[in-house]
Coordinates of C-alpha atoms in Angstrom, one line a residue:
Chain J
V453 CA 57.5 84.1 -1.6
P454 CA 57.5 83.1 1.6
F455 CA 59.2 79.5 2.7
S456 CA 55.8 77.5 3.1
C457 CA 52.5 77.9 2.7
D458 CA 49.6 75.7 2.9
W459 CA 45.5 76.8 2.7
R460 CA 44.7 74.2 4.4
K461 CA 45.6 75.2 8.2
V462 CA 42.7 77.9 7.8
A463 CA 39.9 76.3 9.3
G464 CA 37.0 75.7 6.1
A465 CA 39.1 77.5 3.8
I466 CA 39.4 74.2 1.5
S467 CA 35.8 71.8 0.8
P468 CA 35.8 68.3 1.4
I469 CA 37.8 66.3 -1.1
K470 CA 35.9 65.1 -3.9
D471 CA 35.2 62.0 -5.9
Q472 CA 34.5 62.2 -9.4
K473 CA 33.7 58.2 -9.4
N474 CA 33.5 56.8 -13.0
C475 CA 33.3 60.3 -15.1
N476 CA 36.1 61.9 -16.7
C477 CA 35.3 65.8 -14.6
C478 CA 38.1 66.8 -13.1
W479 CA 38.4 69.9 -15.0
A480 CA 34.9 70.3 -13.6
M481 CA 36.6 69.4 -9.9
A482 CA 39.3 71.5 -9.7
A483 CA 37.6 74.4 -11.3
A484 CA 34.6 73.9 -8.3
G485 CA 37.3 73.7 -5.7
N486 CA 39.3 76.6 -6.7
I487 CA 36.6 78.5 -7.0
E488 CA 35.1 77.6 -3.8
T489 CA 37.9 78.3 -1.8
L490 CA 38.2 82.0 -3.0
W491 CA 34.8 82.1 -2.1
R492 CA 35.8 80.9 1.5
I493 CA 39.3 83.0 2.5
S494 CA 38.1 86.4 0.9
F495 CA 34.4 86.7 1.6
W496 CA 33.9 83.7 4.8
D497 CA 31.5 81.9 2.6
F498 CA 31.7 78.0 2.7
V499 CA 29.6 77.2 -0.5
D500 CA 30.0 74.0 -2.0
V501 CA 29.5 74.7 -5.3
S502 CA 27.6 72.3 -8.3
V503 CA 30.0 70.1 -10.4
Q504 CA 27.0 68.8 -11.9
E505 CA 25.9 72.1 -13.7
L506 CA 29.1 72.9 -14.4
L507 CA 28.5 69.2 -16.7
D508 CA 24.5 69.7 -17.5
C509 CA 25.9 73.2 -18.9
S510 CA 29.1 72.2 -20.2
R511 CA 30.1 74.1 -23.6
C512 CA 31.6 71.0 -25.2
G513 CA 29.2 67.9 -25.2
D514 CA 30.0 65.4 -22.9
G515 CA 32.2 66.8 -19.6
C516 CA 32.1 63.3 -17.8
Q517 CA 34.5 62.7 -21.4
G518 CA 36.8 65.2 -20.5
G519 CA 37.0 68.8 -20.8
F520 CA 39.2 71.8 -20.1
V521 CA 39.0 74.3 -17.0
W522 CA 38.8 76.9 -19.0
D523 CA 35.4 76.4 -20.1
A524 CA 33.8 75.6 -17.1
F525 CA 35.2 79.0 -16.0
I526 CA 33.3 80.2 -19.3
T527 CA 30.4 77.9 -18.5
V528 CA 30.5 79.8 -14.8
L529 CA 30.4 83.1 -16.7
N530 CA 27.8 82.4 -19.4
N531 CA 25.2 81.5 -16.4
S532 CA 26.4 83.9 -14.1
G533 CA 27.5 81.9 -10.8
L534 CA 26.5 78.7 -10.1
A535 CA 24.3 76.6 -8.0
S536 CA 25.1 75.1 -4.5
E537 CA 25.9 71.4 -4.6
K538 CA 23.5 70.8 -2.2
D539 CA 20.7 72.0 -4.4
Y540 CA 22.2 70.2 -7.7
P541 CA 23.5 67.2 -6.2
F542 CA 27.0 65.1 -8.2
Q543 CA 25.5 62.5 -10.1
G544 CA 28.6 61.3 -12.1
K545 CA 26.7 61.1 -14.7
V546 CA 25.8 64.1 -18.2
R547 CA 22.4 64.7 -18.3
A548 CA 23.3 67.9 -21.3
H549 CA 19.0 68.5 -21.2
R550 CA 19.3 69.1 -17.7
C551 CA 21.2 72.4 -17.5
H552 CA 18.6 74.8 -15.7
P553 CA 20.9 77.4 -14.6
K554 CA 17.7 79.6 -14.1
K555 CA 16.6 77.1 -11.9
Y556 CA 18.4 77.1 -8.9
Q557 CA 19.4 80.0 -6.7
K558 CA 23.7 81.3 -7.5
V559 CA 25.8 81.0 -4.3
A560 CA 29.2 81.7 -5.6
W561 CA 30.0 83.5 -9.2
I562 CA 33.6 84.6 -10.4
Q563 CA 34.8 87.9 -12.1
D564 CA 37.1 87.0 -14.8
F565 CA 39.7 84.2 -15.1
I566 CA 44.0 84.1 -15.5
M567 CA 46.4 81.9 -16.5
L568 CA 49.5 82.9 -14.6
Q569 CA 53.0 83.1 -16.1
N570 CA 54.4 79.9 -16.5
N571 CA 57.2 79.4 -13.7
E572 CA 57.0 78.6 -10.0
H573 CA 58.3 80.9 -8.4
R574 CA 55.1 83.0 -10.3
I575 CA 52.8 80.7 -9.3
A576 CA 54.5 80.2 -5.9
Q577 CA 53.4 83.8 -5.1
Y578 CA 49.9 84.0 -7.0
L579 CA 49.2 81.2 -4.7
A580 CA 50.2 83.0 -1.2
T581 CA 48.8 85.6 -1.9
Y582 CA 45.5 85.3 -3.4
G583 CA 44.5 81.3 -3.1
P584 CA 44.7 78.2 -4.3
I585 CA 44.7 78.1 -8.4
T586 CA 44.5 74.9 -10.6
V587 CA 46.6 73.2 -12.3
T588 CA 47.1 70.5 -15.1
I589 CA 49.6 67.4 -15.0
N590 CA 50.4 64.4 -16.1
M591 CA 48.7 61.9 -14.3
K592 CA 50.8 58.5 -15.4
P593 CA 52.9 58.5 -11.3
L594 CA 49.6 59.1 -9.5
R595 CA 47.4 55.9 -10.4
L596 CA 50.1 53.9 -7.2
Y597 CA 50.7 56.7 -5.4
R598 CA 50.2 56.2 -1.3
K599 CA 52.2 59.3 -0.2
G600 CA 55.9 61.1 -0.1
V601 CA 56.7 63.8 -2.6
I602 CA 56.9 63.0 -6.2
K603 CA 59.7 63.8 -8.4
A604 CA 60.2 62.3 -12.1
T605 CA 62.0 63.4 -15.3
P606 CA 60.8 64.3 -18.7
T607 CA 61.5 61.5 -19.4
T608 CA 59.4 59.6 -16.7
C609 CA 56.6 62.0 -16.5
D610 CA 56.2 64.0 -20.0
P611 CA 55.9 67.4 -19.1
Q612 CA 53.8 68.0 -22.7
L613 CA 50.8 65.3 -21.7
V614 CA 49.4 66.5 -19.5
D615 CA 46.0 64.9 -18.9
H616 CA 44.5 66.2 -15.5
S617 CA 43.2 69.2 -13.7
V618 CA 43.6 69.2 -10.0
L619 CA 43.3 71.9 -6.8
L620 CA 47.6 73.3 -6.0
V621 CA 46.7 74.4 -2.6
G622 CA 49.9 75.1 -0.8
F623 CA 53.9 74.4 -0.9
G624 CA 57.1 73.6 1.2
S625 CA 59.9 71.7 2.0
V626 CA 61.3 68.5 3.7
K627 CA 64.7 67.6 4.2
S628 CA 65.6 65.0 2.3
E629 CA 67.0 61.0 3.9
E630 CA 69.8 62.4 1.8
G631 CA 69.8 65.6 3.6
I632 CA 70.0 64.5 7.1
W633 CA 72.6 61.9 6.0
A634 CA 75.2 64.0 4.5
E635 CA 74.8 66.5 7.4
T636 CA 76.0 63.7 10.1
V637 CA 78.7 61.5 8.1
S638 CA 80.1 65.1 6.9
S639 CA 80.0 66.2 10.1
Q640 CA 83.7 64.6 10.4
S641 CA 85.0 66.0 7.2
Q642 CA 83.5 68.7 5.8
P643 CA 80.3 70.2 7.0
Q644 CA 76.8 70.2 4.1
P645 CA 74.4 71.4 4.5
P646 CA 70.5 69.6 4.7
H647 CA 69.0 69.4 0.7
P648 CA 65.9 70.6 1.4
T649 CA 63.1 69.0 -0.9
P650 CA 61.0 71.4 -2.1
Y651 CA 56.9 70.4 -2.7
W652 CA 54.1 71.4 -3.9
I653 CA 50.7 70.6 -2.1
L654 CA 48.0 69.8 -4.5
K655 CA 44.1 68.4 -3.8
N656 CA 43.2 65.7 -6.0
S657 CA 39.4 64.3 -6.9
W658 CA 40.1 60.7 -6.7
G659 CA 38.4 60.5 -2.7
A660 CA 40.5 60.7 0.3
Q661 CA 41.2 57.2 0.4
W662 CA 43.8 57.7 -2.4
G663 CA 47.2 59.3 -1.4
E664 CA 47.0 61.6 1.3
K665 CA 43.8 61.8 2.5
G666 CA 43.3 62.4 -1.0
Y667 CA 46.4 65.1 -1.5
F668 CA 49.6 64.5 -2.8
R669 CA 52.4 66.6 -3.3
L670 CA 54.8 67.1 -6.5
H671 CA 58.3 67.9 -6.4
R672 CA 58.8 72.1 -7.0
G673 CA 61.6 73.4 -8.7
S674 CA 61.5 71.0 -11.8
N675 CA 58.3 71.6 -13.5
T676 CA 57.6 67.9 -12.6
C677 CA 54.7 66.3 -14.9
G678 CA 54.1 69.7 -16.2
I679 CA 52.5 71.8 -13.7
T680 CA 53.7 74.9 -15.0
K681 CA 52.1 74.0 -18.1
F682 CA 48.5 75.7 -17.3
P683 CA 48.2 77.7 -14.1
L684 CA 44.5 79.1 -14.4
T685 CA 42.7 80.8 -11.8
A686 CA 39.6 82.2 -11.3
R687 CA 39.0 85.8 -9.9
V688 CA 36.0 86.2 -7.7
Q689 CA 37.0 90.1 -6.8
K690 CA 38.5 93.2 -7.9
P691 CA 42.0 92.1 -9.5
D692 CA 43.6 94.7 -6.3
M693 CA 41.9 93.0 -3.5
K694 CA 43.3 90.8 -1.5
P695 CA 41.7 87.7 0.6
R696 CA 40.6 88.6 4.0
V697 CA 43.4 86.0 5.3
S698 CA 46.9 85.2 4.8
C699 CA 48.5 81.7 3.7
P700 CA 49.9 80.0 6.9
P701 CA 53.4 78.1 6.8
Chain I
G784 CA 53.2 38.9 -22.8
P785 CA 50.8 39.4 -19.6
L786 CA 52.1 39.8 -16.6
R787 CA 50.0 36.2 -14.3
A788 CA 49.8 36.1 -10.6
Q789 CA 51.4 32.4 -10.8
D790 CA 54.4 34.4 -12.6
L791 CA 56.0 36.5 -9.9
G792 CA 57.9 34.0 -8.0
P793 CA 57.8 31.8 -5.1
Q794 CA 55.1 34.0 -2.9
P795 CA 52.1 33.5 -4.8
L796 CA 50.0 33.1 -1.2
E797 CA 51.6 36.6 -0.1
L798 CA 50.6 37.9 -3.4
K799 CA 46.9 36.7 -2.7
E800 CA 46.8 37.6 0.5
A801 CA 47.4 40.9 -0.4
F802 CA 44.9 40.9 -3.2
K803 CA 42.5 40.0 -0.2
L804 CA 43.6 42.8 1.8
F805 CA 43.2 44.6 -1.1
Q806 CA 39.5 43.8 -1.5
I807 CA 38.8 44.1 2.0
Q808 CA 40.6 47.8 2.4
F809 CA 38.4 48.8 -0.4
N810 CA 35.7 47.5 -0.1
R811 CA 35.8 44.9 -3.7
S812 CA 34.4 42.0 -4.5
Y813 CA 33.3 40.5 -8.1
L814 CA 30.9 38.5 -9.8
S815 CA 32.6 35.6 -10.6
P816 CA 35.9 33.4 -10.1
E817 CA 37.1 34.4 -14.0
E818 CA 36.8 38.1 -13.2
H819 CA 38.4 37.7 -9.9
A820 CA 41.3 35.7 -11.3
H821 CA 41.9 38.3 -13.7
R822 CA 41.6 41.4 -11.4
L823 CA 44.4 39.1 -9.5
D824 CA 46.4 39.4 -12.1
I825 CA 45.5 42.9 -12.9
F826 CA 47.1 43.5 -9.3
A827 CA 49.9 41.7 -9.5
H828 CA 50.7 43.6 -12.9
N829 CA 49.9 46.8 -10.9
L830 CA 52.4 45.7 -8.0
A831 CA 55.4 45.5 -10.4
Q832 CA 54.8 49.1 -12.2
A833 CA 54.5 50.3 -8.6
Q834 CA 58.2 48.4 -8.0
R835 CA 59.2 50.2 -11.5
L836 CA 57.8 53.8 -10.1
Q837 CA 59.3 53.1 -6.9
E838 CA 62.6 52.8 -8.8
E839 CA 62.1 55.9 -11.3
D840 CA 60.9 58.2 -8.4
L841 CA 64.1 60.9 -8.0
G842 CA 62.1 62.1 -4.0
T843 CA 60.4 60.2 -0.9
A844 CA 57.4 59.4 -2.8
E845 CA 55.8 55.3 -2.0
F846 CA 54.0 53.9 -4.5
G847 CA 52.0 50.1 -3.7
V848 CA 48.5 49.4 -3.4
T849 CA 46.1 52.1 -3.9
P850 CA 42.1 52.2 -4.5
F851 CA 43.2 51.3 -8.3
S852 CA 45.4 48.7 -8.2
D853 CA 42.1 46.5 -9.4
L854 CA 42.4 48.2 -12.6
T855 CA 44.5 47.9 -15.8
E856 CA 45.8 51.9 -17.3
E857 CA 43.7 51.7 -19.9
E858 CA 40.8 51.6 -17.8
F859 CA 41.7 53.7 -15.2
G860 CA 41.9 56.0 -18.0
Q861 CA 39.2 56.1 -19.5
L862 CA 37.5 56.4 -15.8
Y863 CA 39.3 58.8 -14.4
G864 CA 41.4 60.6 -17.3
Y865 CA 40.6 63.5 -19.4
R866 CA 41.0 61.6 -22.3
R867 CA 40.1 65.0 -24.3
A868 CA 43.4 65.8 -23.8
A869 CA 45.3 62.8 -23.8
G870 CA 47.9 63.1 -26.0
G871 CA 48.4 66.3 -25.3
V872 CA 46.2 69.7 -25.1
P873 CA 45.9 72.3 -28.0
S874 CA 48.5 73.9 -28.2
M875 CA 48.8 77.4 -26.2
G876 CA 52.0 78.4 -26.3
R877 CA 52.6 81.9 -23.8
E878 CA 49.1 83.4 -23.9
I879 CA 50.2 85.6 -20.7
R880 CA 53.3 87.6 -21.3
S881 CA 52.4 90.0 -18.7
E882 CA 54.5 90.0 -15.4
E883 CA 52.2 91.3 -13.6
P884 CA 49.1 88.9 -12.2
E885 CA 46.7 91.3 -12.2
E886 CA 46.3 91.7 -15.9
S887 CA 44.8 89.6 -18.1

């Protein structure tokens, strides 16, 4: 596992930040973001797929009332792919009778999808090797989040109550204030190594005005807010095929 | 009881200023003075909530005014959550047993 990895640094690898507006469709936005990124880094094909098609053709009723990432992937498999966002644009509401999977040309499709191990080391390894994945977290601290690395405990952010799906796009470490302080202050007594704060970089779907230009960071290594509960990703190539580009540090 | 703007201490004008800046930054307007007052109350409550989150956080995160600062937690959950999963998604157990990522 590399020390850091940020797929945002590959020009065009990550599609623009989405805004789910008044529709509980984080599950579809996360799945779409996953497929878009994998197509971009695997085939250098800069597609934006239709979230609205995922909602209209959802297997589980009103997709604006919530849903699951695995249902989005099953919809993609059942419909043999997805149309483009341009052809089938996001409306922010479900129109189930408007599910027309054959009406528009498919711009992206998937081979299958998998759930990774509930292990942050394995998740980092997969992310760095194969590309961004979706995760489902407890969104409690996100509503009033502005910037920085969120580090919660199971008491302050229950890792079992996951209710929001997002796209994991990278990881890294930042030297914490305490680390800098320890390094400086302790120089006369006992030298102590700085205390880096490892973090995940996640792409949200609440618009670019929220958080760090639409992204946020969660502490890595403590299962903060249940990040390891449902790590899912589509696969757009054969399992042994790696993307054309590697994750920049 | 509910925290009201006037209960927040000696700086209600600062609170109103902060709310005005929020409205400008995120392009918010309200249909009536009653609605405005209601949203100001929620804004004040959310500032207090952000303070609590700040105290609880063990990382470097900053909490404060966001595009959702005029929404209650319930309103926000209805608009942006994933209600079908609220209270926990169906028990999945450990579905993946393989060490290898290429095996489903």
